[in-house]
Short mmCIF file of C-alpha atoms in Angstrom, two decimals:
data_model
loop_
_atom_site.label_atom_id
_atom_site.label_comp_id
_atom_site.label_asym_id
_atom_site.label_seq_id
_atom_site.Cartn_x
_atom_site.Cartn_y
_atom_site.Cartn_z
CA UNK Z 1 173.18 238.47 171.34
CA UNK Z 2 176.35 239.05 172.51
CA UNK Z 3 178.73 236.94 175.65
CA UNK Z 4 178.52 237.20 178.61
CA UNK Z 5 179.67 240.09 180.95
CA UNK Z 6 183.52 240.00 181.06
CA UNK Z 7 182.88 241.70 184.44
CA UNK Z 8 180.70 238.89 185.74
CA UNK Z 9 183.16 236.56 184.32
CA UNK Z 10 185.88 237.23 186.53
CA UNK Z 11 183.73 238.70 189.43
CA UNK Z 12 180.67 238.17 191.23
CA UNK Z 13 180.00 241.95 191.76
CA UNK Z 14 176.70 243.77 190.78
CA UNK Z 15 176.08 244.98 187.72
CA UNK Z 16 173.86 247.41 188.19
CA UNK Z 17 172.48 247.86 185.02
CA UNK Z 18 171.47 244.35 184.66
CA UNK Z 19 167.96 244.29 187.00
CA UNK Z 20 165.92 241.92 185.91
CA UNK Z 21 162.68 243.49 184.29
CA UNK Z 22 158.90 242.38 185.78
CA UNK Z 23 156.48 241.97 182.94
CA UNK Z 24 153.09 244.53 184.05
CA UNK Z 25 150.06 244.57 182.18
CA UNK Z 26 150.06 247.58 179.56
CA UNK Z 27 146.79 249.01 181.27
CA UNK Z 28 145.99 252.51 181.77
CA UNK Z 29 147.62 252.52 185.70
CA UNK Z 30 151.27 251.31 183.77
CA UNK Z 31 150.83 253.67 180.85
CA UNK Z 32 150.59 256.49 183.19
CA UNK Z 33 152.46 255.77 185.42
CA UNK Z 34 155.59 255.14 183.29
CA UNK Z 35 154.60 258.58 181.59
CA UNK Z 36 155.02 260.51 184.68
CA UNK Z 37 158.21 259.07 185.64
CA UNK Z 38 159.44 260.51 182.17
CA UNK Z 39 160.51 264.00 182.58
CA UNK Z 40 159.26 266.51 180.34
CA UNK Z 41 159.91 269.98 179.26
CA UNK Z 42 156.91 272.61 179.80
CA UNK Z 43 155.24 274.83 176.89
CA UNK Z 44 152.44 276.60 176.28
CA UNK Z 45 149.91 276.33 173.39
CA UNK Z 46 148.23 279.49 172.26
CA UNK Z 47 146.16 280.45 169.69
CA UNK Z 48 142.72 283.00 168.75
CA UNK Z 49 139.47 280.80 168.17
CA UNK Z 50 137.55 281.91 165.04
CA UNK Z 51 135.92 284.39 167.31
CA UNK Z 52 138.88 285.68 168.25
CA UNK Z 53 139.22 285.16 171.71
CA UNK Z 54 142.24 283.84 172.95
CA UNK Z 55 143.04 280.37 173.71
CA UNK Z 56 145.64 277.99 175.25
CA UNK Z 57 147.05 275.27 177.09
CA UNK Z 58 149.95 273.78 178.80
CA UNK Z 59 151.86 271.08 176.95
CA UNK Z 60 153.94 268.59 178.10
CA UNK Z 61 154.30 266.53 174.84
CA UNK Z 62 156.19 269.60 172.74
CA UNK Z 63 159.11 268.29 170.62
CA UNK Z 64 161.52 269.49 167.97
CA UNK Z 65 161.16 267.38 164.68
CA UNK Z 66 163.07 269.04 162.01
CA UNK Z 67 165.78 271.99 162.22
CA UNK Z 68 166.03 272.50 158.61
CA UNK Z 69 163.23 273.51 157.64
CA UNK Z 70 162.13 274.51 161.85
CA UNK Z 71 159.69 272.03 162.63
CA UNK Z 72 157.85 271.46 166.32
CA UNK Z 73 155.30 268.93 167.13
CA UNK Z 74 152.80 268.50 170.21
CA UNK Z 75 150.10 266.25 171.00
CA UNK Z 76 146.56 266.59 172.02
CA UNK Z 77 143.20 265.31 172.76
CA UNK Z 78 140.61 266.23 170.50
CA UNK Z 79 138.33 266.36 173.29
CA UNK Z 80 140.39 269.88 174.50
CA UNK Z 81 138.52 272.57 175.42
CA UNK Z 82 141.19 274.00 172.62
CA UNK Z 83 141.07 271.56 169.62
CA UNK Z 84 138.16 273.39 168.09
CA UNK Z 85 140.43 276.48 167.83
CA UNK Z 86 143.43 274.36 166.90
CA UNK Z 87 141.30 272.90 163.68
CA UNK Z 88 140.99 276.36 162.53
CA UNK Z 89 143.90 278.28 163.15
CA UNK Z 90 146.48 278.86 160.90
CA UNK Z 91 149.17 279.40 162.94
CA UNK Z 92 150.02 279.36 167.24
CA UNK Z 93 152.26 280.48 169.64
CA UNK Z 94 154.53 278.05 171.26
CA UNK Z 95 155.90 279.18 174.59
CA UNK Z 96 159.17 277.27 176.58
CA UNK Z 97 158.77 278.00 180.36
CA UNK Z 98 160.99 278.47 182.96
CA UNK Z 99 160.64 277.84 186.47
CA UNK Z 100 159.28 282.05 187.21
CA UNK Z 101 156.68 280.95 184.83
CA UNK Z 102 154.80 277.86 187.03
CA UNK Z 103 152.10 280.17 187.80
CA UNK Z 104 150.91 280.22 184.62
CA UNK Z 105 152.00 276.81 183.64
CA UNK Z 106 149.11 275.84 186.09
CA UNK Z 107 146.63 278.54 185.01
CA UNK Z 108 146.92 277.48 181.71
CA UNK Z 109 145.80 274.03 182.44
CA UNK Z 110 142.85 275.17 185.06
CA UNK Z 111 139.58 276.31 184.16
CA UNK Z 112 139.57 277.08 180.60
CA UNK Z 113 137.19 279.81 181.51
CA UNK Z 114 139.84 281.84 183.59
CA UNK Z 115 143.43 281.26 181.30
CA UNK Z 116 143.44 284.51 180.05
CA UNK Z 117 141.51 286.37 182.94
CA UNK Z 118 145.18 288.48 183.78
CA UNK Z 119 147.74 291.06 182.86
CA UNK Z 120 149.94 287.89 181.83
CA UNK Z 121 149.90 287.90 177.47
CA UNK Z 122 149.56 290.80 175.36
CA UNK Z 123 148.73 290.55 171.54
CA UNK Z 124 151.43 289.61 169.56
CA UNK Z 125 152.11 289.05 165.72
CA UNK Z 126 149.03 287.98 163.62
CA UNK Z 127 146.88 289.25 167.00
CA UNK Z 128 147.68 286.30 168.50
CA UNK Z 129 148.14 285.86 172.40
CA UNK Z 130 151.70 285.78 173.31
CA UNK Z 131 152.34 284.64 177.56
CA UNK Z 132 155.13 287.51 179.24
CA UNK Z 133 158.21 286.55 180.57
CA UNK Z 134 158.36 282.87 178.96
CA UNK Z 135 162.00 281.70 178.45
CA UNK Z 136 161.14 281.14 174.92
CA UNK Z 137 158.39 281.81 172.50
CA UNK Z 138 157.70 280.43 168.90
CA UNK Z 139 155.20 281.50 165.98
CA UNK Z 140 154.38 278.39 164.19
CA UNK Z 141 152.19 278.10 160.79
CA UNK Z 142 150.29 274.73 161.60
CA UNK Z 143 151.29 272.66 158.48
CA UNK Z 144 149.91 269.18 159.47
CA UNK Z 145 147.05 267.61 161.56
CA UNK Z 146 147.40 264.16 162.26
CA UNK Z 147 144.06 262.66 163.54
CA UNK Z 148 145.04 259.61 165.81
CA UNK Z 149 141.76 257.80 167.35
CA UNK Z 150 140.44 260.96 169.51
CA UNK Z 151 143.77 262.82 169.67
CA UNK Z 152 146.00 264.99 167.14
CA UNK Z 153 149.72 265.21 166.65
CA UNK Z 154 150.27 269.09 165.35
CA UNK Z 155 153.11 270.05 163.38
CA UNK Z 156 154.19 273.86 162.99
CA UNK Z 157 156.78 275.28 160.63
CA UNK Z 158 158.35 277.67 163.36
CA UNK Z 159 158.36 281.56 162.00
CA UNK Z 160 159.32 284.18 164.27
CA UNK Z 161 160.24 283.95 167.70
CA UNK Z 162 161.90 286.04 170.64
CA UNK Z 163 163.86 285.64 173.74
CA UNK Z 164 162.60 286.60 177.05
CA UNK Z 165 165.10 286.39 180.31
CA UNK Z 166 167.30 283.42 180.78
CA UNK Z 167 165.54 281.18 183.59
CA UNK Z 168 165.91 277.79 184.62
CA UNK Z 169 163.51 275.55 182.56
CA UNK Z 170 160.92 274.16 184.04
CA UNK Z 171 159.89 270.37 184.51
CA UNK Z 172 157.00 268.06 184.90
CA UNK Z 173 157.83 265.19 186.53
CA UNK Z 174 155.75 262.71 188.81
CA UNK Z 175 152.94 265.60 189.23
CA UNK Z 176 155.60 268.07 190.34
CA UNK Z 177 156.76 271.27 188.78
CA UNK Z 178 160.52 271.07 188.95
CA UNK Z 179 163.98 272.25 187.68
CA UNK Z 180 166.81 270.59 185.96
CA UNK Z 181 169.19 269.22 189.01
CA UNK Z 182 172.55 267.84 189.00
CA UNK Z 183 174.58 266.53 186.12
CA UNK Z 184 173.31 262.35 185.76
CA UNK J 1 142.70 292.16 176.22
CA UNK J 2 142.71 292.73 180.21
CA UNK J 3 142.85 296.04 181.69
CA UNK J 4 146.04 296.69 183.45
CA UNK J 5 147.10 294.33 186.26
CA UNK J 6 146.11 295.88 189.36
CA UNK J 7 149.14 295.31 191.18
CA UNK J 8 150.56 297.67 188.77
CA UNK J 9 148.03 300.28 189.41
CA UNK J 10 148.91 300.83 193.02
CA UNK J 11 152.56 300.39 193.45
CA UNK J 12 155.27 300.62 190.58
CA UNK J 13 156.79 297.25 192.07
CA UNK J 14 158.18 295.21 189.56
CA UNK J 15 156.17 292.10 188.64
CA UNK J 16 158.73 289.46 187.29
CA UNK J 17 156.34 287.74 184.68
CA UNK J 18 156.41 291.23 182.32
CA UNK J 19 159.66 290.97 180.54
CA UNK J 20 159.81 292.70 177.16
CA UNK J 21 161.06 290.03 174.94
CA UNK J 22 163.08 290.74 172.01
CA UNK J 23 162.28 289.54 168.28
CA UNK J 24 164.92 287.09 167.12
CA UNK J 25 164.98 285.61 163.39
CA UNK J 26 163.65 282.28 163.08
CA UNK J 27 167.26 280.87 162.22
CA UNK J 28 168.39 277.53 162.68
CA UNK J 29 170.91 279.10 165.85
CA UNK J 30 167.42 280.32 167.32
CA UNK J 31 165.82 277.39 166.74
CA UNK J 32 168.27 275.12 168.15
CA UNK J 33 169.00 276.89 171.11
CA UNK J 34 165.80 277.35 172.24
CA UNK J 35 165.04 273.41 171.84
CA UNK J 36 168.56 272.80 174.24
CA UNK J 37 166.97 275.28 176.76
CA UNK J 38 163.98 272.69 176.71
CA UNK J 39 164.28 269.94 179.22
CA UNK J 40 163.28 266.67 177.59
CA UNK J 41 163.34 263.11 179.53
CA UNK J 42 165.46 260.76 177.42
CA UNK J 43 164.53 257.34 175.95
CA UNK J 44 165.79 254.60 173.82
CA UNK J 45 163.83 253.47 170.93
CA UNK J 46 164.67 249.91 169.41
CA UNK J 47 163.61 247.74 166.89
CA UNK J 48 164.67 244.68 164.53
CA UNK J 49 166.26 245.68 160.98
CA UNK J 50 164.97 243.35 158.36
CA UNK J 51 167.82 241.01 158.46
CA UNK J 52 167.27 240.55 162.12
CA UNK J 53 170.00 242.97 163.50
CA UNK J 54 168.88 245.20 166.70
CA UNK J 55 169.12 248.56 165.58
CA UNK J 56 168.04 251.68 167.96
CA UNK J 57 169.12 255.14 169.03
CA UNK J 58 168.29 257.54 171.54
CA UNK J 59 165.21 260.04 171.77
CA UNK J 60 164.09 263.08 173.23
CA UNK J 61 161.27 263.57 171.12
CA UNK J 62 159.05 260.32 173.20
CA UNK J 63 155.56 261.84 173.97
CA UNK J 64 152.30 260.33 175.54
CA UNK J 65 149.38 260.99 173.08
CA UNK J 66 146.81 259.12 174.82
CA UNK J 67 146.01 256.95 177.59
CA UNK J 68 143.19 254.60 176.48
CA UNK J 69 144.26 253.36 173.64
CA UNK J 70 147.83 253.57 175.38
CA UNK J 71 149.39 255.77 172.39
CA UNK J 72 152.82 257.47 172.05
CA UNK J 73 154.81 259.34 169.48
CA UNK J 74 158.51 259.95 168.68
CA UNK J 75 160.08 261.77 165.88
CA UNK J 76 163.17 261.23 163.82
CA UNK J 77 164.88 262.28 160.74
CA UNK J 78 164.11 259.64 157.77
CA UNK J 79 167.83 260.46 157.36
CA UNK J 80 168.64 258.44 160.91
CA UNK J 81 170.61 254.89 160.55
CA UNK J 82 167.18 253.54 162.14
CA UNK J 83 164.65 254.69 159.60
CA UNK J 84 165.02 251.90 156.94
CA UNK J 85 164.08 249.59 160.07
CA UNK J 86 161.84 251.54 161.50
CA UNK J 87 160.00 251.91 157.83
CA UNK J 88 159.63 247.76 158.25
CA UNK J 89 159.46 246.83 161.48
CA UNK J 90 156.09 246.06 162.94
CA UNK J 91 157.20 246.59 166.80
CA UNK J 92 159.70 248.94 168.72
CA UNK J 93 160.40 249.00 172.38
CA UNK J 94 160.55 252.12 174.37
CA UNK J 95 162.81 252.28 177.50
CA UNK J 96 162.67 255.20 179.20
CA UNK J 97 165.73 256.16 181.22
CA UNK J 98 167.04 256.95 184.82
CA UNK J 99 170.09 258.53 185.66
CA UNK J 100 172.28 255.44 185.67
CA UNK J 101 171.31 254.78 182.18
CA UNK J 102 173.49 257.62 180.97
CA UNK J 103 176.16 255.21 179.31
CA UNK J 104 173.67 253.26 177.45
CA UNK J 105 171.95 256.59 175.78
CA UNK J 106 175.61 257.79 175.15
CA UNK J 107 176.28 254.77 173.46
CA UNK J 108 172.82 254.71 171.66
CA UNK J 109 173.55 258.14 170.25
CA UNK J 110 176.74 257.05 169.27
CA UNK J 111 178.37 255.21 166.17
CA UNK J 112 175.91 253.09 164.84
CA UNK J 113 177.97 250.33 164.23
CA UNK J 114 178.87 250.12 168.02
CA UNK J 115 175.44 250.55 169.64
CA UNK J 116 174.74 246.58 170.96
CA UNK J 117 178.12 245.64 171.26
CA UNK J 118 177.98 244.81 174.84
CA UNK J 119 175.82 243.16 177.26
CA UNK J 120 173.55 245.76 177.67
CA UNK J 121 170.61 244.32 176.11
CA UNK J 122 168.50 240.75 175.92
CA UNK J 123 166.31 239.47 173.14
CA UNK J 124 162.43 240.41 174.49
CA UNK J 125 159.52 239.40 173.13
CA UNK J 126 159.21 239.01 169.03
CA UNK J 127 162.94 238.87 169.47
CA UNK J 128 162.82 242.51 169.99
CA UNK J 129 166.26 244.09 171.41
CA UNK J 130 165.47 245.24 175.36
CA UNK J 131 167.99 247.43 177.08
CA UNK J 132 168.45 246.39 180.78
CA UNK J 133 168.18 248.16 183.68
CA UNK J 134 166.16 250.73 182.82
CA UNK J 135 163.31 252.57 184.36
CA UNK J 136 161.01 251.07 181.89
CA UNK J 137 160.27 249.55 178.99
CA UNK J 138 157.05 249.31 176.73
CA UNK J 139 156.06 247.45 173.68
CA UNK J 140 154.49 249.46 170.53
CA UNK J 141 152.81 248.28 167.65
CA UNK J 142 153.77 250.92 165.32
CA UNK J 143 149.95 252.36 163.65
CA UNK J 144 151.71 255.22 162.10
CA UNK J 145 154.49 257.06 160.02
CA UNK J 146 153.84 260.74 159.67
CA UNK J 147 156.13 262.01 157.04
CA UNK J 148 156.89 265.48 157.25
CA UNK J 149 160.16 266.83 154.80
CA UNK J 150 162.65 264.51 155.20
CA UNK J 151 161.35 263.36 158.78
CA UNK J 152 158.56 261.41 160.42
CA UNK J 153 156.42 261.56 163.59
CA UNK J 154 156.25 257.62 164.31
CA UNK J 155 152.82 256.43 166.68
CA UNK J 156 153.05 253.08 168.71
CA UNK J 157 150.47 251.56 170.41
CA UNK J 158 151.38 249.91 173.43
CA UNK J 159 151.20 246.24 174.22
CA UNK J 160 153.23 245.60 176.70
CA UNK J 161 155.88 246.75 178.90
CA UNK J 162 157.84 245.83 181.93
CA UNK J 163 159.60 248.10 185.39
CA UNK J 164 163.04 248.03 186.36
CA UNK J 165 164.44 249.42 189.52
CA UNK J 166 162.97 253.03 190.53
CA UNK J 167 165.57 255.30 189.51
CA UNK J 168 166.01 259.37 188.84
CA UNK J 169 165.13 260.35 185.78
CA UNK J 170 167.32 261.22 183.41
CA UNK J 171 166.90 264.57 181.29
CA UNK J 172 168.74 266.28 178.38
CA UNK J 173 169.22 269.67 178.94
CA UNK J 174 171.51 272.45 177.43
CA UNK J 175 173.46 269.42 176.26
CA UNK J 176 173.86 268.05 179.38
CA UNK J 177 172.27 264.79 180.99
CA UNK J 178 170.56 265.75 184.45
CA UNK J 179 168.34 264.47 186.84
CA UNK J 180 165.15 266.25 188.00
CA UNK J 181 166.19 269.30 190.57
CA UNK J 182 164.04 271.38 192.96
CA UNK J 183 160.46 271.93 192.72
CA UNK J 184 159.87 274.96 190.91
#
């Protein structure tokens, strides 16, 4: 541990970044709560079940792992309407939003009945459903599964890819849909 | 596939969500740049080496993967100064950021060496290294190390956890740290 604050030493002014911390109980409430105070990038999950319709969801949990060779990761719960198309797919789309693309940011996490009820995807590569005018958007081979208690963490080796318009990307923060604000 | 969107049918206006995108190689540029167009909240991840030193470093990769148990991931290259500690250690802590944590995930991301020189931090529970003054920290028992290439998706189970002083939230974005803007 290291001295004290030379600051403090010679001054009694704040330091602000020395609050003291109150101990809560890690219980679901916390947990969430501390999860939706943590900003997160917006994706969406695509893939074809085995009976070829489309599925999809949005993710909140999508991170890079590896550039070299192009590895992505996001998390779900088994219990998704999607995870039985997930298990036997071979590869998905990954989709970055921006902020043009909320409306289907929320469709895609509605009714799993009505996602693709729209003139908003077309068939891409491998026949599999690619969302229009995304910032971003990712073919990835699935190359692992980890099974976690009811949930998954999915890893894809990314393939192919395009570019759609530039857009301001598009947050979820503290149940809001948002975009990236000032410099911190 | 749906029939054509009926907007479309009776009036040529445009509708914004129907951008051709463009094929780009899978490259390591496309990769990259399309993970610094993706807003992530920022976190710091810390742990005990084996001979007791605080070690820790700065994430974008922190994820919820489920609520009950309270799960979370993060991923880092097995290449990172952390990973022989984080290979050991039986605990991390999480802190996730607000906006006037910017120094300390500057400094976290920084030299190694040079990362807890300072009074930024207290010993926590286990002895754990806790940065102060942030949003908030949790707890994890880590229950796994994916190993993917040279890299690893790292689940934590959390035990505990404490709230600092509400605060913005602080994002990484294009390479720049932000707070949440506008709703989208």
């Amino acid at each position: 541990m290291e001295t004290a604050n030379p600051d403090a030493v010679h001054s009694d002014r704040v330091v602000p970044d020395r609050v003291p911390l109150e101990p809560v109980t890690p219980d679901l409430d916390a947990f969430k709560r501390a999860f939706r105070r943590h900003a997160a990038g917006v994706a969406i999950i695509t893939t074809l079940a085995p009976d070829g319709r489309p599925v999809g969801f949005t993710a909140t949990s999508l991170a890079s792992l590896s550039a070299v060779p192009p590895l992505a990761t996001f998390n779900m719960a088994k219990s998704a309407s999607s995870w039985p198309a997930i298990v036997e797919a071979e590869r998905v789309v990954i989709h970055m939003l921006g902020a043009k693309n909320r409306p289907v940011a929320e469709q895609m996490s509605g009714d799993q009945r009505y996602r693709f009820v729209g003139d908003h995807w077309h068939e891409g590569p491998h026949g599999l459903p690619i969302v229009d005018g995304v910032t971003t958007w990712m073919i990835g081979r699935i190359v692992e599964r980890f099974e976690v208690h009811n949930n998954a963490v999915v890893v894809v080796q990314i393939e192919d890819g395009g570019a759609g318009e530039d857009d301001d990307a598009l947050l979820y923060h503290e149940r809001t849909y948002r975009i990236p604000g000032e410099p911190a």
